[in-house]
C-alpha positions as MATLAB code, in Angstrom:
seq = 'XXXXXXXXXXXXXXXXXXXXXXXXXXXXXXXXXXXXXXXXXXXXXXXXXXXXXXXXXXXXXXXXXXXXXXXXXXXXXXXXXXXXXXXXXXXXXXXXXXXXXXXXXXXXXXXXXXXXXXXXXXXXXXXXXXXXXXXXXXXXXXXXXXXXXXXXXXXXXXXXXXXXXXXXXXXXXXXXXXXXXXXXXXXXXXXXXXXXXXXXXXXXXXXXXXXXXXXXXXXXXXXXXXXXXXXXXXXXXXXXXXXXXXXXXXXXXXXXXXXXXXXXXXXXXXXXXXXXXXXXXXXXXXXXXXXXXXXXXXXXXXXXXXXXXXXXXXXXXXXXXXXXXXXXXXXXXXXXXXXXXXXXXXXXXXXXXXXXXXXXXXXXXXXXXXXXXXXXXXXXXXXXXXXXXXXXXXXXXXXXXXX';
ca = [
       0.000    0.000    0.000;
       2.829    2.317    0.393;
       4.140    2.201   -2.812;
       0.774    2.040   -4.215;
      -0.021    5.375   -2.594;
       2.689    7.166   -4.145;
       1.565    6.259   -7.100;
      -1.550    7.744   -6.341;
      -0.793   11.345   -7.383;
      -0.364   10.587  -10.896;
      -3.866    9.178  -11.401;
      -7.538    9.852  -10.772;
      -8.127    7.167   -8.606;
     -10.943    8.166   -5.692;
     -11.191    6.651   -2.156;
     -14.041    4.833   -3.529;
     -12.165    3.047   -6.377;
      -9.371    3.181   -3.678;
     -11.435    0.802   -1.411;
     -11.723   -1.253   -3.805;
      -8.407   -2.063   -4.117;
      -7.558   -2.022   -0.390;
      -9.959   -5.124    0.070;
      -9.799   -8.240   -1.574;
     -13.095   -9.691   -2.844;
     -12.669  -12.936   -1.693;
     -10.302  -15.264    0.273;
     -10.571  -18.581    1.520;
      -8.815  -21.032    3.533;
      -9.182  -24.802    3.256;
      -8.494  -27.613    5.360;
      -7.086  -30.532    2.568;
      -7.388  -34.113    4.583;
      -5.220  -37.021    2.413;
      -4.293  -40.260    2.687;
      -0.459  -40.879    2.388;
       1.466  -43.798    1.163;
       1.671  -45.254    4.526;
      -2.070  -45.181    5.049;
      -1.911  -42.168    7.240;
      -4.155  -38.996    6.610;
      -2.239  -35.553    7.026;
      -4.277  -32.500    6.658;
      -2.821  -29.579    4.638;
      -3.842  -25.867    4.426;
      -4.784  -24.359    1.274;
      -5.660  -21.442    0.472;
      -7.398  -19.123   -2.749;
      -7.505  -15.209   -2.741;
      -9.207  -13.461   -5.715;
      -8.390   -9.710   -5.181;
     -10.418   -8.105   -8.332;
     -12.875   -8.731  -10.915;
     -12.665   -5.308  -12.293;
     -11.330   -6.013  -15.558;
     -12.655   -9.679  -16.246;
     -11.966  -12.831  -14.493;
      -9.417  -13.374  -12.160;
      -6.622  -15.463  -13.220;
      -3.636  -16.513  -10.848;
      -1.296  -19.179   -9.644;
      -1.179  -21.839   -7.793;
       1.991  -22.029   -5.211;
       3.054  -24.828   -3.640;
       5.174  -23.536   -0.849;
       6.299  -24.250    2.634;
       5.330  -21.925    4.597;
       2.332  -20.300    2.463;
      -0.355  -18.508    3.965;
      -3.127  -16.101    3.241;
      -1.146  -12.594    3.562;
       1.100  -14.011    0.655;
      -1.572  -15.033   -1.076;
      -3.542  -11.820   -0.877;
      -0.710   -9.637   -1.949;
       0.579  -11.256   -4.952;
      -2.696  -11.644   -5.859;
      -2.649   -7.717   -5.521;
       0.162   -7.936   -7.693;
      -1.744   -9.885  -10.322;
      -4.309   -7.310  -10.549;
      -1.854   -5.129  -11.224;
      -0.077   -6.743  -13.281;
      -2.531   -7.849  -15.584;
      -3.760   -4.340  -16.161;
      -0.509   -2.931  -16.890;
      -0.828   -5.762  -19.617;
      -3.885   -4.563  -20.912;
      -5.539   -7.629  -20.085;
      -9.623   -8.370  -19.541;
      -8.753   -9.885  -16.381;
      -8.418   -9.711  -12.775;
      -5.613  -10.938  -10.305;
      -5.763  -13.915   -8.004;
      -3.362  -16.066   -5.940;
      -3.645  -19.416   -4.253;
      -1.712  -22.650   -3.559;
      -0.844  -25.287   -0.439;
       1.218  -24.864    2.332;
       3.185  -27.697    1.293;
       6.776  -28.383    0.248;
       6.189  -30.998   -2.783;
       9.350  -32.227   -2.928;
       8.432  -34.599    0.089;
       5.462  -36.156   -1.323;
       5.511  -38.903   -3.393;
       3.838  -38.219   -7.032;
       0.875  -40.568   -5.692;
       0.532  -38.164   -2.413;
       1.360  -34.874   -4.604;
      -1.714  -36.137   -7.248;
      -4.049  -36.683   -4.578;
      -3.347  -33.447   -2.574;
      -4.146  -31.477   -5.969;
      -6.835  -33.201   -6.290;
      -8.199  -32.416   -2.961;
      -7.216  -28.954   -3.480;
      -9.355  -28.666   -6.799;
     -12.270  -30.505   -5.330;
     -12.761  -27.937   -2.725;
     -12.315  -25.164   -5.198;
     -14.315  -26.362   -7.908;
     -17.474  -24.004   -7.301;
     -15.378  -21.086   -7.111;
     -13.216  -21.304  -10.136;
     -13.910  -21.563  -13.574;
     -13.016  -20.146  -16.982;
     -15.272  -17.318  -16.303;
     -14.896  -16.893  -12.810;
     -11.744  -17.597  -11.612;
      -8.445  -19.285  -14.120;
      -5.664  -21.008  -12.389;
      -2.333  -20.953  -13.625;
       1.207  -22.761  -12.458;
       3.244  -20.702   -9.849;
       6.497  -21.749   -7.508;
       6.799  -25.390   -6.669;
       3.587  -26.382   -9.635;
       3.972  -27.302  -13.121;
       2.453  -29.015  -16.028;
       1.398  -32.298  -14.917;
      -0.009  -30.531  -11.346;
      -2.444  -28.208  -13.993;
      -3.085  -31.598  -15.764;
      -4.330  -32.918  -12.559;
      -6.408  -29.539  -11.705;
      -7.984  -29.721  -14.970;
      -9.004  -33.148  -15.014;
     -10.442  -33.248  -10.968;
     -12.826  -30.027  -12.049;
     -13.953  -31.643  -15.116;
     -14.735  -34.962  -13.295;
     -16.709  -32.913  -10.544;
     -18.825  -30.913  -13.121;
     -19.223  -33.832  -15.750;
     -17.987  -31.928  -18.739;
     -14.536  -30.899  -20.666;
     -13.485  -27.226  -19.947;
     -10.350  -26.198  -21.185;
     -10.109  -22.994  -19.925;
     -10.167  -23.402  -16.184;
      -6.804  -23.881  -15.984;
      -4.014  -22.225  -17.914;
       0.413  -23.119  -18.443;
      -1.200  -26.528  -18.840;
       0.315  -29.445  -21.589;
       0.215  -28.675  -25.101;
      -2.674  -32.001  -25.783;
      -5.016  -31.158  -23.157;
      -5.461  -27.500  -24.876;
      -1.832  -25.651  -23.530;
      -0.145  -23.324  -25.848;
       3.155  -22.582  -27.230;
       5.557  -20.287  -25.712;
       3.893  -20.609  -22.237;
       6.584  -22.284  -20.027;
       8.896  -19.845  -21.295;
       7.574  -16.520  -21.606;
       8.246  -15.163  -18.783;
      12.083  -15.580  -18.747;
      12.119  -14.980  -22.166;
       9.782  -11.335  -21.855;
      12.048  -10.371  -18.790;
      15.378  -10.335  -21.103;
      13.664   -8.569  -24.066;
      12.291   -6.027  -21.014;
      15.626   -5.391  -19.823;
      17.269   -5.153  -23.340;
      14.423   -2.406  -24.096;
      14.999   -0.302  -20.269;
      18.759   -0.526  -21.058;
      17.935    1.020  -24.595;
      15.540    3.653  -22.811;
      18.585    4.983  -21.155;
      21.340    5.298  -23.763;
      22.479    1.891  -22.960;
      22.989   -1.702  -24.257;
      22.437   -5.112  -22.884;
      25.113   -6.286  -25.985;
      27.915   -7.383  -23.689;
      26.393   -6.600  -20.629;
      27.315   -8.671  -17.484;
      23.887  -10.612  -16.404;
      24.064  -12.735  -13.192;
      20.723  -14.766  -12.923;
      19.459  -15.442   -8.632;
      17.224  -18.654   -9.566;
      17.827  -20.935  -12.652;
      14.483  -22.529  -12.884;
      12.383  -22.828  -15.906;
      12.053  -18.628  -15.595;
      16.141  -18.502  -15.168;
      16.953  -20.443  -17.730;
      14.711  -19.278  -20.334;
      15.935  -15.406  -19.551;
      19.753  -16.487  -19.641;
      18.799  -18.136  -23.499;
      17.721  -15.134  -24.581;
      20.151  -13.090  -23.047;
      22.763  -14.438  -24.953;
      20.334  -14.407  -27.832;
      20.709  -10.114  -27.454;
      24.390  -10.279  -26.692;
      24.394   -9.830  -23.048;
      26.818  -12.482  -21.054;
      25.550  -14.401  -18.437;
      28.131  -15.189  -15.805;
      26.330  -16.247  -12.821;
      23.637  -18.394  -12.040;
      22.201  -20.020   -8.509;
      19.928  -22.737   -7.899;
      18.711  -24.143   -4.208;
      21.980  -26.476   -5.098;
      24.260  -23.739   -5.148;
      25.803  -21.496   -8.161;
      28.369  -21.439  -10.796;
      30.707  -18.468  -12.208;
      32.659  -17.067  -14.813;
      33.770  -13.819  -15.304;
      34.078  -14.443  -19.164;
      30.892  -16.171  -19.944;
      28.879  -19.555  -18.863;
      28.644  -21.916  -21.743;
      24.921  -22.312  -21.495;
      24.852  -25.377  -23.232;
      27.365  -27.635  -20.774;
      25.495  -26.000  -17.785;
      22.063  -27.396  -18.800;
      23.590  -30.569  -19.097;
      24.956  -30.653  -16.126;
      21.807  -29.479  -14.622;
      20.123  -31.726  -16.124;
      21.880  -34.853  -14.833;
      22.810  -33.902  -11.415;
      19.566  -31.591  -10.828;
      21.937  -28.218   -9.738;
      23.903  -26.136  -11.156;
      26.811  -26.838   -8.637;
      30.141  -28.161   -9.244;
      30.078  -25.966  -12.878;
      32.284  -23.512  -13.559;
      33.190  -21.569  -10.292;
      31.315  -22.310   -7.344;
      29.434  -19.545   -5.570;
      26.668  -19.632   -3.044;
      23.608  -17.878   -4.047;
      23.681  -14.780   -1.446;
      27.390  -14.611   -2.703;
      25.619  -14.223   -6.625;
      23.373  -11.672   -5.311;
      26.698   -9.497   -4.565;
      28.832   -9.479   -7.621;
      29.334   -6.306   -9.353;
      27.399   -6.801  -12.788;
      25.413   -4.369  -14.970;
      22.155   -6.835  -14.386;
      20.784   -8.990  -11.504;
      18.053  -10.890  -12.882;
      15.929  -12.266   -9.858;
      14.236  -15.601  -10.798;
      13.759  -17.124   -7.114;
      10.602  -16.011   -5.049;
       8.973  -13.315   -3.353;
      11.615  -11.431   -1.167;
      14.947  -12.282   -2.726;
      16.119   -8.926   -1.989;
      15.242   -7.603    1.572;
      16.763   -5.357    4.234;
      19.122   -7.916    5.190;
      20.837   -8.378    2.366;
      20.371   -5.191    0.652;
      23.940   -3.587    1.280;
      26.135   -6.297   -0.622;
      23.635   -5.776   -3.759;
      26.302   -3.853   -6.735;
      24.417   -4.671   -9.464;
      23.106   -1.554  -11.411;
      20.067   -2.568  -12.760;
      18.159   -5.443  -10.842;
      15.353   -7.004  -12.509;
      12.345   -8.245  -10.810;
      11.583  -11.436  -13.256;
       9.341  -12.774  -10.166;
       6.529  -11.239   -7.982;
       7.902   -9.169   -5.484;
      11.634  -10.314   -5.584;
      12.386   -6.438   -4.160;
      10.893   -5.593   -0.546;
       9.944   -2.085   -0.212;
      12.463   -1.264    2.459;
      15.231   -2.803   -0.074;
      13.936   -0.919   -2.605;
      14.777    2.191   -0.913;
      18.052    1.506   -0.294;
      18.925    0.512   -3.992;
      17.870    3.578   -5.296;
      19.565    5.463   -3.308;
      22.455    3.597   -4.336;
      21.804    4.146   -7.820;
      20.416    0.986   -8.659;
      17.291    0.899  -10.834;
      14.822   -1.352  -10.232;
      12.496   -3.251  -13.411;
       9.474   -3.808  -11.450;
       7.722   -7.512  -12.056;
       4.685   -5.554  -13.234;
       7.083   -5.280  -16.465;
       9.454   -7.708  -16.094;
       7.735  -10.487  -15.528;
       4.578   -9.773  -17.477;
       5.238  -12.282  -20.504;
       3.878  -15.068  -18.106;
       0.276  -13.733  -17.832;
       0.199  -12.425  -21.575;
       1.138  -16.197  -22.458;
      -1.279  -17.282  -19.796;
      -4.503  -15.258  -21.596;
      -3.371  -16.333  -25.017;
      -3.561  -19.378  -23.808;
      -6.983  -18.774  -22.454;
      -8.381  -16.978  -25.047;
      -7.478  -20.206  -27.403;
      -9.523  -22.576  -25.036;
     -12.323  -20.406  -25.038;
     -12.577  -20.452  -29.435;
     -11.024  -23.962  -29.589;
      -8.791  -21.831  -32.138;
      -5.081  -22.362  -31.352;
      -2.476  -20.480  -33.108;
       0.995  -21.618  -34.562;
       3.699  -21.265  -32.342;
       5.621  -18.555  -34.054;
       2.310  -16.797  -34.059;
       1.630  -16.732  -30.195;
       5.343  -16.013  -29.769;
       5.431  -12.408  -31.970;
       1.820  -11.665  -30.279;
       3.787  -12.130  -26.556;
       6.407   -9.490  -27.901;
       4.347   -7.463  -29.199;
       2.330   -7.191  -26.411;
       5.529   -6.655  -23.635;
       7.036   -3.928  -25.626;
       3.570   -2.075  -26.095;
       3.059   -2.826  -21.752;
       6.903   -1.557  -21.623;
       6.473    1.468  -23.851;
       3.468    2.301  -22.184;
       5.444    2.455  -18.534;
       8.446    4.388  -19.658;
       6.294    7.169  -21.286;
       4.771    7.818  -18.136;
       8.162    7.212  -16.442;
       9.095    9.767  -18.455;
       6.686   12.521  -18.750;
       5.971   12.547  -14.681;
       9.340   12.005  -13.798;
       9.255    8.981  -11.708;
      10.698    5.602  -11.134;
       9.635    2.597  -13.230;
       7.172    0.896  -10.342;
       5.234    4.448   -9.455;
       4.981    4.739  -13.053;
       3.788    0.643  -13.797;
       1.444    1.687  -10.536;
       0.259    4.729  -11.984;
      -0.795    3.368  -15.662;
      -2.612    0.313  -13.867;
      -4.524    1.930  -11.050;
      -6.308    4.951  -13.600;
      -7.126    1.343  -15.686;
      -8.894   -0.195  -12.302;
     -10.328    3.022  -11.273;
     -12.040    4.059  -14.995;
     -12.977    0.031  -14.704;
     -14.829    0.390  -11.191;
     -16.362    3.988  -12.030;
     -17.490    2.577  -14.780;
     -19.481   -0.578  -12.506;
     -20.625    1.787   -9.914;
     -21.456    0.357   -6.727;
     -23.970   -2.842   -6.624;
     -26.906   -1.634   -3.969;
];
C-alpha cells in the first residue's frame, strides 16, 4: 500500500475506487485431509484469494510452498491485478496454492493433494470466474491434474479453467517460457531507454528454474553475457561467460547447477558487481538484510515481489534501478490469456504466431510504462502503478457500486 499510494498522485483514482483495491473480494482457507502412502491422513492448508474482478476474471497461480499462507496469497494476488492491467488484459488478479513443500510427497501423495485442493475449489473457479495458472513449486502435470479433478466434478470438458497446462489437453506454445524470455527482451528495451545496451552486458541470474533459464537463453540471444547463475543447489561463475549449453547438461543430470564452472553460493551471486541482476527465485529475494552487498546496477524483478519495499529504498539510493515484475515479468500472464483466449474459441495459433503476439504485447506494456516514467518524472514501479490503477479506477467507475 505504500508504494501504491505514491503512485496515487499521478492518477484519478478516488477513495471509492481506492477501497476497492484495499480489500480483496474474496479469500478462503481450506483444510485438505489425504491419505499418504503409509495409510496415514495428514491434513494440509490451502488457500485461494481473488483480489479483483474489475477487468474480467481473475486469473492466478497456484503455489506450492512451505510456509504459504493467506497474507502471501492476498498480496501477490494484488500484484496480479496489477499486473494484468498494466498488460492490458480483460482480467483480474488472483493467488492461491498449499502450504506444502512438494518435494516430500511422493507423485501418488502430490496427485491426490491437488486433487483435494481442486475438489474444494471447484465451485469457485472456472473459466469465467476464476483461471488457475502454475506458480512456484507447480507445473504441467499438477495443472493436468487440476484440470481433469474439475472436469470430473462438473461432468464436462473445460479447457479454460486452468491455464500453463500441456500442449494435448489445450496448452499453448511459448507458455513455459515466456516469462524468462519477456524479462530479457524487457531489460534489453529499459537498457535502450537509457542510452544503454544489454550487448555485452554482465547478467548474473538469482534462480535458474524454468524462468532462469529461459531469460539467460535469450540473453545471450541479445548479446548480453551471463556469468552467474544459482539454484537451491548452489551457483556457478565465470567472469568471461557460462557456456549455457554444458550448464544445462549438467543441470540436467545432477539436478543443480553446482560443481560448474566456479562455485558460488547464491547470497554470494546476489553481490557481484554486474550491470544486471536478474531475480528468478521467489517473493523477497532482496530484503533489508541483504540489501547492502547488492552492486548490481540494474536489478530485474523477473518474479513477484523479488524487491521488498524497504530494499527498494536503499537501492535507489544507491543508484540501482529497479524493473518492477509488473514489467518484467509480465510475458507469463500475456502467455497465460493467449492461452486462455485459445480454449475459449477452440482456435489455437501456430507457435511462431503466439510467440510475436507475446512481444508485441511486452514492448507495447513496456512502452506504455516508460512514457509515463518519463513525462511525470518517476521511477519505473510508481509509473507501472500509476498506468494500472487509472485502468482499475475508470474500470470500477465505470461498474458503480452494486446496492
Amino acid at each position: 500500500m505504500e508504494q501504491l499510494e505514491q503512485a496515487l498522485p499521478y492518477t484519478n483514482m478516488n477513495e471509492s475506487s481506492l477501497m476497492y483495491f484495499k480489500h480483496p473480494k474474496r479469500s478462503v482457507k481450506l483444510s485438505l485431509p489425504v491419505r499418504m502412502d503409509d495409510a496415514t491422513v495428514r491434513v494440509f492448508q490451502g488457500y485461494r484469494s481473488v483480489h479483483s474482478i474489475a477487468l474480467g476474471p481473475s486469473m492466478g497461480g497456484v503455489r506450492l510452498r512451505a510456509g504459504l499462507n493467506t497474507h502471501e496469497c492476498e498480496v501477490l494476488a494484488a500484484i496480479m491485478t496489477l499486473k494484468n492491467a498494466v498488460a492490458d488484459l480483460p482480467l483480474g488478479g488472483a493467488k492461491g496454492g498449499i502450504d506444502v513443500d512438494p518435494t516430500t510427497l511422493s507423485s501418488a501423495e502430490l496427485q491426490r493433494l491437488t486433487r483435494r485442493y481442486t475438489s474444494e475449489l471447484v465451485e469457485l473457479i472456472g473459466p469465467r470466474e476464476d483461471i488457475v495458472a502454475p506458480d512456484v513449486g507447480s507445473d504441467e502435470q499438477i495443472m493436468a491434474w487440476m484440470l481433469d479433478t474439475y472436469n470430473e466434478n462438473l461432468g464436462n470438458n473445460t479447457l479454460g479453467v486452468v491455464v500453463g497446462k500441456p500442449l494435448p489437453l489445450g496448452g499453448s506454445y511459448g507458455s513455459k517460457g515466456a516469462r524468462g524470455h519477456a524479462a530479457a527482451g524487457v531489460t534489453r528495451r529499459v537498457l535502450e531507454d537509457r542510452g544503454e545496451s544489454l550487448k555485452h552486458a554482465s547478467v548474473a541470474i538469482f534462480g535458474y528454474g524454468d524462468v532462469g533459464r529461459q531469460c539467460a537463453q535469450r540473453v545471450t540471444q541479445l548479446g548480453g553475457r551471463v556469468v552467474a547463475v544459482s539454484d537451491s543447489g548452489g551457483g556457478a561463475y565465470d567472469s568471461s561467460a557460462l557456456d549455457l549449453d554444458a550448464l544445462n547438461a549438467r543441470r540436467d543430470a545432477s539436478g543443480t547447477v553446482q560443481g560448474f564452472a566456479t562455485a558460488l553460493s547464491p547470497a554470494e551471486l546476489l553481490s557481484l558487481d554486474v550491470d544486471v541482476l536478474v531475480l528468478a527465485y521467489d517473493y523477497g529475494s532482496i530484503h533489508a538484510g541483504n540489501v547492502q552487498g547488492v552492486r548490481a546496477r540494474y536489478v530485474v524483478e523477473a518474479s513477484n515481489r523479488a524487491v521488498l519495499p524497504e530494499a527498494e529504498r536503499a537501492l535507489k539510493v544507491q543508484g540501482s534501478v529497479v524493473i518492477p515484475d509488473l514489467i518484467a515479468s509480465i510475458g507469463g500472464v500475456i502467455a497465460n490469456y493467449l492461452e486462455w483466449v485459445q480454449d475459449a474459441s477452440n482456435f489455437f495459433w501456430l507457435e511462431e504466431e503466439i510467440l510475436n503476439a507475446i512481444d508485441a504485447r511486452v514492448l507495447a506494456s513496456v512502452n506504455a510504462v516508460l512514457d509515463l516514467a518519463r513525462a511525470q518524472h518517476t521511477d519505473l514501479r510508481t509509473a507501472a502503478y500509476a498506468l494500472a490503477l487509472e485502468k482499475l479506477h475508470t474500470a470500477s467507475e465505470l461498474r458503480g457500486v452494486y446496492p
